[in-house]
């Protein structure tokens, strides 16, 4: 999961026209190298912290152990462009993003409209695996209003150079896996242990937390009047806010998080 190299994209806003049946475009995708874009989107969350190996572990209940193992199994699945299941999920993501618009192929210039780096989205999944596609698809199916608002950048006073939606989504998956220490046998932080309580109650908790985090990230983006090169700072602010909310007293389920109220289904 640490192979984060390659080139990255920024999205330049041109107009607010969202009529996708016409030839006018609302965004221009511009590619660049990691050197030109600084740390870039793909380098937000890979830094390890000193003393990680010395962190305490927390005992789990049998139910929590089973739920964590199933989630880890999901995390371990690499996106396979030859898998019919993975191909179907990718097509479903397109339908969620652009209902009624025909997709020319799983390798197509059309994917850049969603914020992938190139015409083949599979090359962007190496940092987040198949679960990052599942997260995006869950978001699109369960909170379609918020999903499309973020995709089309419809809320707030937007920057000229915006973050690419899909690549940002992969980064959020990766950030949550690290933040919650989900690849460890047992959680080594109170934050991770707290999340596993939610997971034991509802196995879709990781997907729901992803949706909350994505919307919170965009909220922070607007509050900070951010542009593309500020993405790392926005992600760090998002993580701090999310950690604070998860450890607040009285949070019995993810729907109790203050940032959950930012999500809209319809």
GROMACS .gro file of C-alpha atoms in nm:
model
  266
    1UNK     CA    1   0.000   0.000   0.000
    2UNK     CA    2   0.299   0.230   0.018
    3UNK     CA    3   0.363   0.245  -0.355
    4UNK     CA    4   0.255   0.601  -0.403
    5UNK     CA    5   0.469   0.713  -0.694
    6UNK     CA    6   0.369   0.851  -1.030
    7UNK     CA    7   0.223   1.169  -1.165
    8UNK     CA    8  -0.073   1.360  -1.028
    9UNK     CA    9  -0.353   1.578  -1.158
   10UNK     CA   10  -0.511   1.906  -1.064
   11UNK     CA   11  -0.853   2.017  -1.180
   12UNK     CA   12  -0.903   2.370  -1.308
   13UNK     CA   13  -1.255   2.504  -1.282
   14UNK     CA   14  -1.375   2.676  -1.599
   15UNK     CA   15  -1.750   2.719  -1.551
   16UNK     CA   16  -2.044   2.600  -1.344
   17UNK     CA   17  -2.216   2.439  -1.642
   18UNK     CA   18  -2.315   2.088  -1.537
   19UNK     CA   19  -2.514   2.003  -1.846
   20UNK     CA   20  -2.316   1.700  -1.948
   21UNK     CA   21  -2.512   1.648  -2.266
   22UNK     CA   22  -2.341   1.944  -2.435
   23UNK     CA   23  -1.990   1.986  -2.561
   24UNK     CA   24  -1.896   2.253  -2.307
   25UNK     CA   25  -1.685   2.135  -2.015
   26UNK     CA   26  -1.689   2.243  -1.651
   27UNK     CA   27  -1.336   2.134  -1.574
   28UNK     CA   28  -0.995   2.096  -1.729
   29UNK     CA   29  -0.768   1.818  -1.606
   30UNK     CA   30  -0.400   1.903  -1.598
   31UNK     CA   31  -0.130   1.645  -1.534
   32UNK     CA   32   0.200   1.715  -1.366
   33UNK     CA   33   0.486   1.547  -1.189
   34UNK     CA   34   0.534   1.504  -0.816
   35UNK     CA   35   0.822   1.751  -0.832
   36UNK     CA   36   0.602   2.021  -0.982
   37UNK     CA   37   0.312   1.957  -0.745
   38UNK     CA   38   0.517   1.934  -0.428
   39UNK     CA   39   0.418   1.638  -0.212
   40UNK     CA   40   0.109   1.582  -0.422
   41UNK     CA   41  -0.215   1.408  -0.337
   42UNK     CA   42  -0.062   1.064  -0.316
   43UNK     CA   43   0.183   1.158  -0.040
   44UNK     CA   44  -0.060   1.289   0.220
   45UNK     CA   45  -0.066   1.006   0.466
   46UNK     CA   46   0.239   0.786   0.431
   47UNK     CA   47   0.459   0.942   0.697
   48UNK     CA   48   0.506   0.715   0.998
   49UNK     CA   49   0.529   0.851   1.349
   50UNK     CA   50   0.817   0.796   1.584
   51UNK     CA   51   0.751   0.545   1.856
   52UNK     CA   52   0.478   0.356   1.666
   53UNK     CA   53   0.623   0.021   1.775
   54UNK     CA   54   0.601   0.122   2.139
   55UNK     CA   55   0.230   0.197   2.132
   56UNK     CA   56   0.008  -0.012   2.359
   57UNK     CA   57  -0.241  -0.261   2.218
   58UNK     CA   58  -0.604  -0.301   2.320
   59UNK     CA   59  -0.775  -0.633   2.377
   60UNK     CA   60  -1.071  -0.713   2.153
   61UNK     CA   61  -1.389  -0.907   2.203
   62UNK     CA   62  -1.437  -1.212   1.978
   63UNK     CA   63  -1.693  -1.018   1.773
   64UNK     CA   64  -1.453  -0.726   1.729
   65UNK     CA   65  -1.176  -0.964   1.623
   66UNK     CA   66  -1.400  -1.120   1.358
   67UNK     CA   67  -1.514  -0.784   1.227
   68UNK     CA   68  -1.159  -0.651   1.213
   69UNK     CA   69  -1.043  -0.963   1.028
   70UNK     CA   70  -1.318  -0.924   0.768
   71UNK     CA   71  -1.229  -0.558   0.721
   72UNK     CA   72  -0.861  -0.645   0.689
   73UNK     CA   73  -0.952  -0.904   0.427
   74UNK     CA   74  -1.123  -0.625   0.231
   75UNK     CA   75  -0.819  -0.401   0.271
   76UNK     CA   76  -0.590  -0.675   0.137
   77UNK     CA   77  -0.780  -0.709  -0.191
   78UNK     CA   78  -0.581  -0.555  -0.476
   79UNK     CA   79  -0.778  -0.405  -0.761
   80UNK     CA   80  -0.771  -0.651  -1.050
   81UNK     CA   81  -0.866  -0.503  -1.386
   82UNK     CA   82  -0.929  -0.853  -1.522
   83UNK     CA   83  -1.182  -0.942  -1.250
   84UNK     CA   84  -1.548  -0.929  -1.369
   85UNK     CA   85  -1.653  -0.827  -1.014
   86UNK     CA   86  -1.409  -0.537  -1.012
   87UNK     CA   87  -1.506  -0.433  -1.364
   88UNK     CA   88  -1.872  -0.434  -1.266
   89UNK     CA   89  -1.799  -0.220  -0.959
   90UNK     CA   90  -1.610   0.031  -1.173
   91UNK     CA   91  -1.900   0.056  -1.419
   92UNK     CA   92  -2.139   0.100  -1.126
   93UNK     CA   93  -1.925   0.386  -0.999
   94UNK     CA   94  -1.953   0.557  -1.337
   95UNK     CA   95  -2.331   0.515  -1.331
   96UNK     CA   96  -2.346   0.664  -0.982
   97UNK     CA   97  -2.135   0.960  -1.088
   98UNK     CA   98  -2.290   1.027  -1.429
   99UNK     CA   99  -2.633   0.861  -1.446
  100UNK     CA  100  -2.762   0.832  -1.798
  101UNK     CA  101  -2.427   0.901  -1.963
  102UNK     CA  102  -2.283   0.611  -2.157
  103UNK     CA  103  -1.932   0.498  -2.069
  104UNK     CA  104  -1.722   0.420  -2.375
  105UNK     CA  105  -1.498   0.173  -2.193
  106UNK     CA  106  -1.316   0.087  -1.874
  107UNK     CA  107  -1.017   0.257  -2.031
  108UNK     CA  108  -1.139   0.591  -2.160
  109UNK     CA  109  -1.060   0.961  -2.149
  110UNK     CA  110  -1.401   1.001  -1.984
  111UNK     CA  111  -1.260   0.889  -1.650
  112UNK     CA  112  -1.065   1.212  -1.618
  113UNK     CA  113  -1.399   1.387  -1.570
  114UNK     CA  114  -1.428   1.208  -1.235
  115UNK     CA  115  -1.081   1.312  -1.127
  116UNK     CA  116  -0.871   1.008  -1.213
  117UNK     CA  117  -0.515   1.076  -1.321
  118UNK     CA  118  -0.551   0.920  -1.663
  119UNK     CA  119  -0.783   0.721  -1.884
  120UNK     CA  120  -0.736   0.399  -1.683
  121UNK     CA  121  -0.862   0.429  -1.322
  122UNK     CA  122  -0.705   0.096  -1.227
  123UNK     CA  123  -0.363   0.262  -1.214
  124UNK     CA  124  -0.484   0.485  -0.928
  125UNK     CA  125  -0.606   0.203  -0.705
  126UNK     CA  126  -0.259   0.080  -0.611
  127UNK     CA  127  -0.257   0.307  -0.305
  128UNK     CA  128  -0.601   0.215  -0.176
  129UNK     CA  129  -0.683  -0.123  -0.329
  130UNK     CA  130  -1.029  -0.245  -0.423
  131UNK     CA  131  -1.172  -0.111  -0.097
  132UNK     CA  132  -1.113   0.244  -0.218
  133UNK     CA  133  -1.345   0.170  -0.511
  134UNK     CA  134  -1.596   0.012  -0.275
  135UNK     CA  135  -1.582   0.325  -0.057
  136UNK     CA  136  -1.654   0.555  -0.351
  137UNK     CA  137  -1.937   0.333  -0.467
  138UNK     CA  138  -2.090   0.319  -0.118
  139UNK     CA  139  -2.074   0.698  -0.103
  140UNK     CA  140  -2.243   0.736  -0.441
  141UNK     CA  141  -2.520   0.489  -0.359
  142UNK     CA  142  -2.598   0.597  -0.003
  143UNK     CA  143  -2.541   0.972  -0.016
  144UNK     CA  144  -2.592   1.060  -0.383
  145UNK     CA  145  -2.656   1.429  -0.316
  146UNK     CA  146  -2.331   1.483  -0.127
  147UNK     CA  147  -2.144   1.255  -0.368
  148UNK     CA  148  -2.241   1.457  -0.673
  149UNK     CA  149  -2.200   1.791  -0.494
  150UNK     CA  150  -1.836   1.701  -0.426
  151UNK     CA  151  -1.781   1.548  -0.769
  152UNK     CA  152  -1.917   1.854  -0.949
  153UNK     CA  153  -1.788   2.103  -0.688
  154UNK     CA  154  -2.131   2.260  -0.652
  155UNK     CA  155  -2.109   2.393  -0.296
  156UNK     CA  156  -1.929   2.703  -0.174
  157UNK     CA  157  -1.678   2.946  -0.319
  158UNK     CA  158  -1.446   2.713  -0.506
  159UNK     CA  159  -1.081   2.760  -0.598
  160UNK     CA  160  -0.960   2.796  -0.956
  161UNK     CA  161  -0.753   2.478  -0.909
  162UNK     CA  162  -0.956   2.214  -0.729
  163UNK     CA  163  -0.863   1.874  -0.590
  164UNK     CA  164  -0.947   1.583  -0.824
  165UNK     CA  165  -1.245   1.403  -0.675
  166UNK     CA  166  -1.155   1.039  -0.738
  167UNK     CA  167  -0.786   1.061  -0.645
  168UNK     CA  168  -0.882   1.248  -0.328
  169UNK     CA  169  -1.119   0.962  -0.248
  170UNK     CA  170  -0.840   0.705  -0.274
  171UNK     CA  171  -0.629   0.920  -0.041
  172UNK     CA  172  -0.910   0.931   0.214
  173UNK     CA  173  -0.934   0.552   0.218
  174UNK     CA  174  -0.560   0.530   0.270
  175UNK     CA  175  -0.562   0.794   0.543
  176UNK     CA  176  -0.838   0.621   0.739
  177UNK     CA  177  -0.660   0.286   0.726
  178UNK     CA  178  -0.349   0.448   0.870
  179UNK     CA  179  -0.528   0.669   1.121
  180UNK     CA  180  -0.723   0.376   1.266
  181UNK     CA  181  -0.422   0.140   1.241
  182UNK     CA  182  -0.640  -0.118   1.072
  183UNK     CA  183  -0.356  -0.337   0.948
  184UNK     CA  184  -0.240  -0.417   1.302
  185UNK     CA  185  -0.347  -0.738   1.475
  186UNK     CA  186  -0.492  -0.530   1.757
  187UNK     CA  187  -0.559  -0.155   1.776
  188UNK     CA  188  -0.266   0.034   1.927
  189UNK     CA  189  -0.450   0.355   2.001
  190UNK     CA  190  -0.769   0.456   2.177
  191UNK     CA  191  -0.889   0.589   1.844
  192UNK     CA  192  -0.857   0.249   1.678
  193UNK     CA  193  -1.017   0.071   1.971
  194UNK     CA  194  -1.306   0.317   1.965
  195UNK     CA  195  -1.367   0.261   1.597
  196UNK     CA  196  -1.378  -0.117   1.642
  197UNK     CA  197  -1.668  -0.074   1.883
  198UNK     CA  198  -1.859   0.097   1.603
  199UNK     CA  199  -1.751  -0.172   1.356
  200UNK     CA  200  -1.877  -0.451   1.582
  201UNK     CA  201  -2.219  -0.286   1.586
  202UNK     CA  202  -2.229  -0.216   1.211
  203UNK     CA  203  -1.987  -0.367   0.960
  204UNK     CA  204  -2.050  -0.083   0.717
  205UNK     CA  205  -1.891   0.158   0.966
  206UNK     CA  206  -1.570   0.198   0.767
  207UNK     CA  207  -1.766   0.291   0.456
  208UNK     CA  208  -1.984   0.533   0.650
  209UNK     CA  209  -1.683   0.692   0.817
  210UNK     CA  210  -1.532   0.733   0.471
  211UNK     CA  211  -1.837   0.930   0.357
  212UNK     CA  212  -1.826   1.149   0.666
  213UNK     CA  213  -1.454   1.209   0.618
  214UNK     CA  214  -1.488   1.300   0.250
  215UNK     CA  215  -1.759   1.555   0.324
  216UNK     CA  216  -1.563   1.688   0.622
  217UNK     CA  217  -1.254   1.724   0.403
  218UNK     CA  218  -1.447   1.934   0.152
  219UNK     CA  219  -1.591   2.141   0.437
  220UNK     CA  220  -1.238   2.209   0.562
  221UNK     CA  221  -1.127   2.286   0.207
  222UNK     CA  222  -1.386   2.559   0.175
  223UNK     CA  223  -1.327   2.695   0.525
  224UNK     CA  224  -0.952   2.722   0.455
  225UNK     CA  225  -1.011   2.878   0.109
  226UNK     CA  226  -0.778   2.609  -0.016
  227UNK     CA  227  -0.638   2.547  -0.361
  228UNK     CA  228  -0.471   2.234  -0.498
  229UNK     CA  229  -0.134   2.285  -0.334
  230UNK     CA  230  -0.305   2.311   0.008
  231UNK     CA  231  -0.441   1.957  -0.010
  232UNK     CA  232  -0.195   1.815   0.244
  233UNK     CA  233  -0.281   2.085   0.497
  234UNK     CA  234  -0.652   2.024   0.444
  235UNK     CA  235  -0.610   1.651   0.496
  236UNK     CA  236  -0.418   1.708   0.818
  237UNK     CA  237  -0.688   1.945   0.946
  238UNK     CA  238  -0.953   1.689   0.850
  239UNK     CA  239  -0.773   1.415   1.038
  240UNK     CA  240  -0.737   1.628   1.351
  241UNK     CA  241  -1.107   1.717   1.347
  242UNK     CA  242  -1.211   1.358   1.287
  243UNK     CA  243  -0.992   1.230   1.571
  244UNK     CA  244  -1.143   1.489   1.805
  245UNK     CA  245  -1.498   1.394   1.712
  246UNK     CA  246  -1.444   1.020   1.741
  247UNK     CA  247  -1.313   1.058   2.096
  248UNK     CA  248  -1.584   1.295   2.217
  249UNK     CA  249  -1.801   1.186   2.508
  250UNK     CA  250  -2.147   1.069   2.416
  251UNK     CA  251  -2.060   0.932   2.072
  252UNK     CA  252  -2.239   0.598   2.064
  253UNK     CA  253  -2.251   0.555   1.687
  254UNK     CA  254  -2.102   0.727   1.385
  255UNK     CA  255  -2.429   0.908   1.319
  256UNK     CA  256  -2.364   1.097   1.645
  257UNK     CA  257  -2.050   1.261   1.505
  258UNK     CA  258  -2.103   1.634   1.447
  259UNK     CA  259  -1.969   1.603   1.092
  260UNK     CA  260  -2.229   1.340   1.003
  261UNK     CA  261  -2.479   1.626   0.971
  262UNK     CA  262  -2.285   1.752   0.667
  263UNK     CA  263  -2.396   1.450   0.463
  264UNK     CA  264  -2.705   1.467   0.242
  265UNK     CA  265  -2.875   1.169   0.082
  266UNK     CA  266  -3.102   1.356  -0.158
   0.00000   0.00000   0.00000
